[in-house]
Short mmCIF file of C-alpha atoms and ligand atoms in Angstrom, two decimals:
data_model
loop_
_atom_site.label_atom_id
_atom_site.label_comp_id
_atom_site.label_asym_id
_atom_site.label_seq_id
_atom_site.Cartn_x
_atom_site.Cartn_y
_atom_site.Cartn_z
CA UNK A 243 31.77 81.62 -45.65
CA UNK A 244 30.34 84.10 -43.18
CA UNK A 245 27.11 85.59 -44.58
CA UNK A 246 27.24 89.29 -45.36
CA UNK A 247 24.46 90.89 -43.32
CA UNK A 248 25.00 94.43 -44.52
CA UNK A 249 21.81 94.40 -46.59
CA UNK A 250 19.66 93.76 -43.54
CA UNK A 251 17.37 96.51 -42.36
CA UNK A 252 14.77 96.26 -39.60
CA UNK A 253 12.46 98.46 -41.62
CA UNK A 254 12.08 95.86 -44.33
CA UNK A 255 9.85 92.85 -44.16
CA UNK A 256 12.56 90.91 -45.94
CA UNK A 257 16.30 90.84 -45.70
CA UNK A 258 18.91 89.50 -48.01
CA UNK A 259 22.07 87.59 -47.41
CA UNK A 260 25.01 87.34 -49.73
CA UNK A 261 25.95 83.67 -49.65
CA UNK A 262 28.53 82.30 -52.07
CA UNK A 263 28.10 85.37 -54.31
CA UNK A 264 24.31 84.97 -54.57
CA UNK A 265 21.66 86.99 -52.76
CA UNK A 266 19.00 85.07 -50.85
CA UNK A 267 15.87 86.82 -49.65
CA UNK A 268 14.30 85.88 -46.30
CA UNK A 269 11.08 86.88 -44.55
CA UNK A 270 11.27 88.61 -41.21
CA UNK A 271 8.86 88.12 -38.32
CA UNK A 272 7.97 90.78 -35.78
CA UNK A 273 6.75 89.50 -32.42
CA UNK A 274 5.52 91.94 -29.83
CA UNK A 275 4.23 91.57 -26.27
CA UNK A 276 3.44 93.71 -23.24
CA UNK A 277 7.05 93.10 -22.20
CA UNK A 278 10.11 91.64 -23.89
CA UNK A 279 12.64 90.23 -21.40
CA UNK A 280 15.89 89.96 -23.39
CA UNK A 281 17.60 88.97 -20.08
CA UNK A 282 20.99 90.30 -21.21
CA UNK A 283 19.50 93.81 -21.08
CA UNK A 284 16.60 95.59 -19.37
CA UNK A 285 12.97 94.55 -20.08
CA UNK A 286 11.37 96.46 -22.97
CA UNK A 287 7.73 97.48 -22.48
CA UNK A 288 5.69 96.99 -25.67
CA UNK A 289 8.88 95.93 -27.42
CA UNK A 290 9.21 94.00 -30.67
CA UNK A 291 11.52 91.07 -31.38
CA UNK A 292 12.65 90.85 -35.00
CA UNK A 293 13.67 87.40 -36.14
CA UNK A 294 14.31 85.56 -39.36
CA UNK A 295 12.83 82.32 -40.60
CA UNK A 296 15.39 80.22 -38.75
CA UNK A 297 14.54 81.84 -35.45
CA UNK A 298 17.71 83.93 -35.34
CA UNK A 299 17.27 87.19 -33.47
CA UNK A 300 17.86 90.18 -35.73
CA UNK A 301 16.94 92.92 -33.25
CA UNK A 302 14.90 93.97 -30.22
CA UNK A 303 13.08 97.27 -30.75
CA UNK A 304 11.40 99.70 -28.41
CA UNK A 305 8.01 101.21 -29.39
CA UNK A 306 9.60 104.28 -30.99
CA UNK A 307 11.94 102.19 -33.11
CA UNK A 308 9.17 99.83 -34.15
CA UNK A 309 6.60 102.50 -35.09
CA UNK A 310 7.64 102.54 -38.75
CA UNK A 311 7.80 98.79 -39.32
CA UNK A 312 5.94 98.16 -42.59
CA UNK A 313 5.24 94.49 -41.94
CA UNK A 314 2.66 92.82 -39.73
CA UNK A 315 3.47 92.76 -36.05
CA UNK A 316 2.15 89.71 -34.22
CA UNK A 317 1.10 90.98 -30.80
CA UNK A 318 0.74 88.80 -27.71
CA UNK A 319 -0.49 89.53 -24.22
CA UNK A 320 2.15 88.68 -21.65
CA UNK A 321 5.96 88.52 -21.54
CA UNK A 322 8.27 87.17 -24.24
CA UNK A 323 11.34 85.45 -22.79
CA UNK A 324 14.18 83.38 -24.22
CA UNK A 325 13.78 79.59 -24.19
CA UNK A 326 14.36 78.03 -20.76
CA UNK A 327 17.43 76.08 -19.70
CA UNK A 328 16.71 73.21 -17.32
CA UNK A 329 20.06 72.77 -15.63
CA UNK A 330 19.20 69.67 -13.59
CA UNK A 331 17.08 66.78 -14.77
CA UNK A 332 17.11 62.97 -14.84
CA UNK A 333 15.19 62.14 -18.01
CA UNK A 334 15.86 58.41 -17.49
CA UNK A 335 13.72 58.42 -14.30
CA UNK A 336 10.61 59.67 -16.12
CA UNK A 337 8.89 56.28 -15.75
CA UNK A 338 8.85 56.83 -11.95
CA UNK A 339 6.26 59.61 -12.29
CA UNK A 340 3.77 59.29 -9.43
CA UNK A 341 5.40 56.14 -8.02
CA UNK A 342 7.45 57.53 -5.10
CA UNK A 343 5.55 58.85 -2.07
CA UNK A 344 5.92 62.53 -1.14
CA UNK A 345 7.36 63.94 2.05
CA UNK A 346 9.36 60.92 3.18
CA UNK A 347 12.72 62.70 3.39
CA UNK A 348 15.71 62.06 1.15
CA UNK A 349 16.95 58.76 2.59
CA UNK A 350 13.59 57.00 2.14
CA UNK A 351 13.24 58.67 -1.26
CA UNK A 352 16.60 57.26 -2.40
CA UNK A 353 15.67 53.79 -1.09
CA UNK A 354 12.41 53.97 -3.06
CA UNK A 355 14.17 55.04 -6.25
CA UNK A 356 16.72 52.21 -5.89
CA UNK A 357 13.92 49.66 -5.32
CA UNK A 358 11.66 50.90 -8.12
CA UNK A 359 13.88 52.25 -10.88
CA UNK A 360 14.24 48.94 -12.72
CA UNK A 361 11.65 48.65 -15.48
CA UNK A 362 11.35 47.30 -19.01
CA UNK A 363 13.41 49.16 -21.60
CA UNK A 364 10.34 49.96 -23.66
CA UNK A 365 8.56 51.54 -20.71
CA UNK A 366 11.63 53.62 -19.81
CA UNK A 367 12.14 54.79 -23.41
CA UNK A 368 8.50 55.63 -23.91
CA UNK A 369 8.38 57.76 -20.72
CA UNK A 370 11.57 59.56 -21.76
CA UNK A 371 10.24 60.24 -25.26
CA UNK A 372 6.98 61.68 -23.93
CA UNK A 373 8.71 63.90 -21.42
CA UNK A 374 11.37 65.11 -23.84
CA UNK A 375 8.46 66.33 -26.00
CA UNK A 376 6.66 67.86 -23.00
CA UNK A 377 9.81 69.72 -21.94
CA UNK A 378 10.05 71.12 -25.47
CA UNK A 379 6.39 72.20 -25.36
CA UNK A 380 7.04 73.77 -21.93
CA UNK A 381 9.57 76.08 -23.59
CA UNK A 382 12.75 74.27 -22.51
CA UNK A 383 15.50 74.49 -25.14
CA UNK A 384 18.47 73.01 -23.26
CA UNK A 385 18.91 70.48 -20.44
CA UNK A 386 21.72 69.39 -18.15
CA UNK A 387 20.72 65.76 -17.74
CA UNK A 388 22.02 63.19 -15.25
CA UNK A 389 22.43 59.68 -16.67
CA UNK A 390 23.41 56.35 -15.13
CA UNK A 391 23.04 54.35 -18.34
CA UNK A 392 23.06 54.84 -22.11
CA UNK A 393 19.30 54.53 -22.70
CA UNK A 394 18.60 58.26 -23.03
CA UNK A 395 21.04 58.62 -25.96
CA UNK A 396 18.51 57.52 -28.58
CA UNK A 397 15.98 60.05 -27.24
CA UNK A 398 18.55 62.86 -27.08
CA UNK A 399 19.84 62.33 -30.60
CA UNK A 400 16.32 62.69 -32.01
CA UNK A 401 15.31 65.61 -29.80
CA UNK A 402 14.95 69.30 -30.66
CA UNK A 403 16.35 70.07 -27.21
CA UNK A 404 20.09 70.55 -26.60
CA UNK A 405 21.31 68.05 -23.98
CA UNK A 406 24.52 67.98 -21.98
CA UNK A 407 24.69 64.56 -20.31
CA UNK A 408 26.21 64.27 -16.85
CA UNK A 409 27.42 60.67 -16.38
CA UNK A 410 26.95 60.07 -12.69
CA UNK A 411 29.53 58.41 -10.42
CA UNK A 412 27.94 56.45 -7.59
CA UNK A 413 30.24 54.56 -5.22
CA UNK A 414 30.96 55.15 -1.55
CA UNK A 415 33.08 52.00 -1.29
CA UNK A 416 36.70 53.09 -1.94
CA UNK A 417 37.63 49.61 -3.15
CA UNK A 418 35.29 49.95 -6.10
CA UNK A 419 36.46 53.46 -7.09
CA UNK A 420 38.53 52.46 -10.13
CA UNK A 421 35.87 50.13 -11.55
CA UNK A 422 33.13 52.76 -11.09
CA UNK A 423 35.27 55.45 -12.69
CA UNK A 424 36.27 53.32 -15.69
CA UNK A 425 32.66 52.33 -16.31
CA UNK A 426 31.68 56.04 -16.26
CA UNK A 427 34.36 56.84 -18.84
CA UNK A 428 33.03 54.02 -21.03
CA UNK A 429 29.52 55.38 -20.70
CA UNK A 430 30.74 58.87 -21.59
CA UNK A 431 32.26 57.52 -24.78
CA UNK A 432 28.96 55.75 -25.56
CA UNK A 433 27.27 59.17 -25.54
CA UNK A 434 29.76 60.59 -28.07
CA UNK A 435 29.52 62.77 -30.12
CA UNK A 436 27.04 64.47 -27.79
CA UNK A 437 28.34 66.70 -25.01
CA UNK A 438 28.91 64.76 -21.78
CA UNK A 439 30.85 65.02 -18.51
CA UNK A 440 31.60 62.63 -15.67
CA UNK A 441 30.19 63.97 -12.37
CA UNK A 442 29.86 62.90 -8.73
CA UNK A 443 26.36 62.02 -7.50
CA UNK A 444 26.67 63.56 -4.02
CA UNK A 445 29.16 63.92 -1.15
CA UNK A 446 27.52 60.98 0.71
CA UNK A 447 27.68 58.55 -2.22
CA UNK A 448 31.15 59.07 -3.70
CA UNK A 449 34.31 57.94 -1.88
CA UNK A 450 37.25 60.26 -1.42
CA UNK A 451 39.22 57.95 -3.70
CA UNK A 452 36.61 58.26 -6.45
CA UNK A 453 36.55 62.06 -6.01
CA UNK A 454 40.35 61.90 -6.40
CA UNK A 455 40.12 60.03 -9.72
CA UNK A 456 37.58 62.55 -10.98
CA UNK A 457 39.73 65.46 -9.89
CA UNK A 458 42.75 64.05 -11.72
CA UNK A 459 40.64 63.51 -14.84
CA UNK A 460 39.15 67.01 -14.66
CA UNK A 461 42.61 68.58 -14.40
CA UNK A 462 43.41 67.08 -17.80
CA UNK A 463 40.04 67.27 -19.60
CA UNK A 464 37.32 69.83 -19.99
CA UNK A 465 34.68 68.37 -17.69
CA UNK A 466 31.74 70.26 -16.20
CA UNK A 467 30.85 69.23 -12.66
CA UNK A 468 27.28 68.90 -11.41
CA UNK A 469 26.62 67.41 -7.97
CA UNK A 470 23.65 67.03 -5.63
CA UNK A 471 24.49 69.03 -2.52
CA UNK A 472 23.04 69.11 1.01
CA UNK A 473 19.64 67.91 -0.11
CA UNK A 474 18.99 66.55 3.38
CA UNK A 475 20.02 67.22 6.97
CA UNK A 476 21.23 63.60 7.09
CA UNK A 477 24.06 64.41 4.66
CA UNK A 478 25.59 66.95 7.05
CA UNK A 479 24.97 64.61 10.03
CA UNK A 480 27.02 61.91 8.32
CA UNK A 481 30.01 64.18 7.73
CA UNK A 482 29.90 66.14 10.97
CA UNK A 483 29.34 63.24 13.40
CA UNK A 484 28.78 59.99 11.42
CA UNK A 485 25.24 60.02 12.74
CA UNK A 486 21.73 60.53 11.33
CA UNK A 487 20.01 58.34 8.77
CA UNK A 488 22.90 57.49 6.44
CA UNK A 489 24.70 54.91 8.65
CA UNK A 490 21.43 52.89 8.68
CA UNK A 491 20.98 53.45 4.95
CA UNK A 492 24.41 51.96 4.27
CA UNK A 493 23.55 49.03 6.52
CA UNK A 494 20.44 48.52 4.32
CA UNK A 495 22.77 48.68 1.30
CA UNK A 496 25.04 46.09 3.00
CA UNK A 497 27.89 48.60 2.74
CA UNK A 498 30.37 48.54 5.59
CA UNK A 499 31.18 52.09 6.78
CA UNK A 500 34.27 51.28 8.83
CA UNK A 501 36.46 53.19 6.38
CA UNK A 502 34.52 56.41 7.02
CA UNK A 503 35.10 58.61 10.07
CA UNK A 504 33.29 61.73 11.26
CA UNK A 505 34.85 64.83 9.70
CA UNK A 506 33.41 67.54 12.03
CA UNK A 507 32.56 69.73 9.04
CA UNK A 508 29.58 70.06 6.72
CA UNK A 509 29.57 67.73 3.71
CA UNK A 510 30.33 70.39 1.11
CA UNK A 511 33.16 71.90 3.13
CA UNK A 512 34.75 68.43 3.32
CA UNK A 513 34.35 67.79 -0.38
CA UNK A 514 35.33 71.24 -1.66
CA UNK A 515 39.13 70.56 -1.69
CA UNK A 516 38.47 67.38 -3.71
CA UNK A 517 36.93 69.32 -6.61
CA UNK A 518 39.21 70.52 -9.37
CA UNK A 519 39.67 74.29 -9.51
CA UNK A 520 39.64 73.96 -13.30
CA UNK A 521 36.00 72.84 -13.36
CA UNK A 522 32.86 74.90 -13.41
CA UNK A 523 30.75 73.32 -10.68
CA UNK A 524 26.98 73.26 -10.31
CA UNK A 525 25.79 72.44 -6.79
CA UNK A 526 22.21 71.21 -6.96
CA UNK A 527 19.48 71.61 -4.29
CA UNK A 528 21.42 73.23 -1.40
CA UNK A 529 18.40 72.81 0.85
CA UNK A 530 20.51 72.55 4.01
CA UNK A 531 23.38 74.82 2.91
CA UNK A 532 24.25 77.39 5.56
CA UNK A 533 25.77 80.88 5.18
CA UNK A 534 29.15 79.51 6.40
CA UNK A 535 29.08 76.94 3.58
CA UNK A 536 28.39 79.69 1.05
CA UNK A 537 31.23 81.76 2.56
CA UNK A 538 33.59 78.77 2.21
CA UNK A 539 32.62 78.40 -1.47
CA UNK A 540 33.25 82.11 -2.08
CA UNK A 541 36.61 81.97 -0.26
CA UNK A 542 37.69 78.96 -2.36
CA UNK A 543 37.68 81.10 -5.52
CA UNK A 544 36.23 78.13 -7.42
CA UNK A 545 33.64 78.73 -10.12
CA UNK A 546 30.55 77.62 -8.20
CA UNK A 547 26.98 77.84 -9.53
CA UNK A 548 23.93 77.07 -7.36
CA UNK A 549 21.01 75.21 -8.91
CA UNK A 550 17.60 75.24 -7.23
CA UNK A 551 14.88 72.67 -7.91
CA UNK A 552 12.14 73.94 -5.58
CA UNK A 553 9.35 71.55 -6.56
CA UNK A 554 11.59 68.53 -5.86
CA UNK A 555 12.66 69.98 -2.51
CA UNK A 556 9.03 70.37 -1.46
CA UNK A 557 8.22 66.89 -2.77
CA UNK A 558 11.05 65.13 -0.92
CA UNK A 559 11.85 67.14 2.21
CA UNK A 560 8.96 69.64 2.39
CA UNK A 561 11.56 72.39 2.76
CA UNK A 562 13.13 74.99 0.47
CA UNK A 563 16.69 76.35 0.52
CA UNK A 564 17.21 79.75 2.15
CA UNK A 565 17.49 81.35 -1.25
CA UNK A 566 17.91 84.89 0.07
CA UNK A 567 21.24 83.82 1.62
CA UNK A 568 22.63 82.98 -1.82
CA UNK A 569 21.97 86.36 -3.43
CA UNK A 570 24.69 88.61 -1.97
CA UNK A 571 27.70 87.19 -3.75
CA UNK A 572 28.97 86.73 -7.26
CA UNK A 573 27.99 83.06 -7.73
CA UNK A 574 25.42 82.42 -10.41
CA UNK A 575 22.10 80.70 -9.75
CA UNK A 576 20.35 78.32 -12.14
CA UNK A 577 17.04 76.41 -12.04
CA UNK A 578 16.27 72.74 -12.61
CA UNK A 579 13.27 70.43 -12.49
CA UNK A 580 15.03 67.34 -11.09
CA UNK A 581 13.24 64.14 -12.18
CA UNK A 582 9.64 62.99 -12.38
CA UNK A 583 10.37 60.74 -9.39
CA UNK A 584 10.09 63.94 -7.32
CA UNK A 585 8.10 66.31 -9.51
CA UNK A 586 4.73 66.42 -11.24
CA UNK A 587 6.14 67.87 -14.45
CA UNK A 588 9.37 68.93 -16.09
CA UNK A 589 8.45 72.60 -16.41
CA UNK A 590 10.74 75.51 -15.56
CA UNK A 591 7.85 77.99 -15.37
CA UNK A 592 6.35 75.84 -12.64
CA UNK A 593 9.65 76.08 -10.69
CA UNK A 594 9.71 79.87 -11.11
CA UNK A 595 6.12 80.12 -9.85
CA UNK A 596 7.04 78.20 -6.68
CA UNK A 597 9.96 80.57 -6.15
CA UNK A 598 7.58 83.53 -6.57
CA UNK A 599 5.10 82.03 -4.13
CA UNK A 600 7.69 81.47 -1.39
CA UNK A 601 10.00 84.42 -2.11
CA UNK A 602 7.62 87.11 -3.42
CA UNK A 603 10.32 89.77 -3.16
CA UNK A 604 12.28 88.10 -6.00
CA UNK A 605 11.30 89.87 -9.24
CA UNK A 606 10.67 87.81 -12.37
CA UNK A 607 13.30 89.97 -14.11
CA UNK A 608 15.82 88.33 -11.73
CA UNK A 609 14.63 84.70 -11.65
CA UNK A 610 14.23 84.59 -15.45
CA UNK A 611 18.01 85.05 -15.70
CA UNK A 612 18.49 81.98 -13.49
CA UNK A 613 16.22 79.98 -15.80
CA UNK A 614 17.84 81.10 -19.06
CA UNK A 615 21.19 82.89 -19.39
CA UNK A 616 22.85 81.51 -16.25
CA UNK A 617 22.02 77.91 -17.16
CA UNK A 618 23.20 78.49 -20.74
CA UNK A 619 26.45 80.04 -19.50
CA UNK A 620 27.08 77.09 -17.18
CA UNK A 621 26.55 74.62 -20.03
CA UNK A 622 28.79 76.75 -22.29
CA UNK A 623 26.05 77.41 -24.86
CA UNK A 624 25.33 81.10 -24.18
CA UNK A 625 26.59 81.96 -27.66
CA UNK A 626 23.30 80.50 -28.92
CA UNK A 627 20.88 80.26 -25.98
CA UNK A 628 19.84 82.15 -22.87
CA UNK A 629 19.05 85.68 -24.05
CA UNK A 630 17.26 87.54 -26.82
CA UNK A 631 20.28 89.06 -28.53
CA UNK A 632 21.28 89.63 -32.14
CA UNK A 633 22.70 86.51 -33.74
CA UNK A 634 21.37 84.04 -31.14
CA UNK A 635 18.67 81.41 -31.72
CA UNK A 636 17.48 81.08 -28.13
CA UNK A 637 13.88 79.99 -28.81
CA UNK A 638 11.11 82.29 -27.60
CA UNK A 639 8.48 81.69 -24.93
CA UNK A 640 5.35 83.65 -24.13
CA UNK A 641 4.49 83.75 -20.44
CA UNK A 642 0.77 84.46 -20.35
CA UNK A 643 -1.61 85.54 -17.59
CA UNK A 644 0.98 87.64 -15.83
CA UNK A 645 0.58 90.43 -13.34
CA UNK A 646 2.22 93.33 -15.23
CA UNK A 647 5.86 92.26 -15.47
CA UNK A 648 5.53 89.70 -12.64
CA UNK A 649 4.52 86.05 -12.54
CA UNK A 650 1.13 85.18 -11.09
CA UNK A 651 -0.01 81.83 -9.64
CA UNK A 652 -2.11 81.27 -12.77
CA UNK A 653 0.64 82.17 -15.29
CA UNK A 654 1.04 79.74 -18.19
CA UNK A 655 3.61 79.12 -20.91
CA UNK A 656 3.29 78.99 -24.67
CA UNK A 657 6.27 78.15 -26.83
CA UNK A 658 6.41 80.67 -29.70
CA UNK A 659 9.59 79.55 -31.49
ZN1 LIG B 1251 18.74 65.15 -9.05
#
């Protein structure tokens, strides 16, 4: 039965719900800060968020509306935001924290991850458990998480964070496409009943045949797509002229590349026709994405979202995407942390601070949307998360030590709800 909310009034410290013909009385909380950023609407200076005991948003009030509140208002210095959505993470690589050298470029980074990712199950689980908790404390309420095995399931099912698991396809050898795809489907079923999709790792690591199997599957099933894109110059070199570092990498992997010919186009422009038009697609990193690639994505009419993980880009390639080039079109932008193999912490505020440092013209009122509502919309959970709106339970963060309504290098995060 849908609760009857007609008895609710913001001017009471309690509200009642009619549930199964009985009235239940609940306490309200009033949280105020220098700014409330609801995200779905304009920031409210000295606003008040009204919420019930289960963290459900009952209202957002401006100072005039809140002047007659009879209850106690808890006031904080800083900005109240919705909980963060980390749209790209690899929780299962948490045990690699501090193990992979910085600034080596993507190809060496991938070689290092392949060589070092094997570890005892206990060590892997313990690192995941710790970092799931740290993400929660860092104000993250939902995560799009890449997985290559089932180990993270036990952490996810006991977590307070919402996870959507992206089961990653890795296989450039066309002869192995069916086996790789069937194993991914098995893994997806192992994650049931939790939300999961089968996704390609990257253009340089998934054969056309494997992309074809995924496309067929995605035409018939609801299946979000999340793919690493143009994280290195080498990826474009491979597709444009079969040159650069990847031919040597595949030699190191003992993978014959005779089946692959230069395509004279950037990687993403080659792969674009292989993605199902029915899928929402998140392209992650985009460090070497050019305006003509963005134009091709727009022209395709496909539902493309761009995810930026700036700390990981600086860690691996020492370079950031040209973010300003992504702003003048209708595609949504999200933010991710990537893994602890290429980051010091899984903290969205830290990613937003790097964006502010390198793109000072981007207001926090814009980047906060990338880190909350856009990620929630991509994951299909914006009915609950992503903005401070009536009826949602988005979690609330306090961003402290700000500069008015802007982030500062010394800004910190405190999870309120
Ligand atoms: Zn990644």
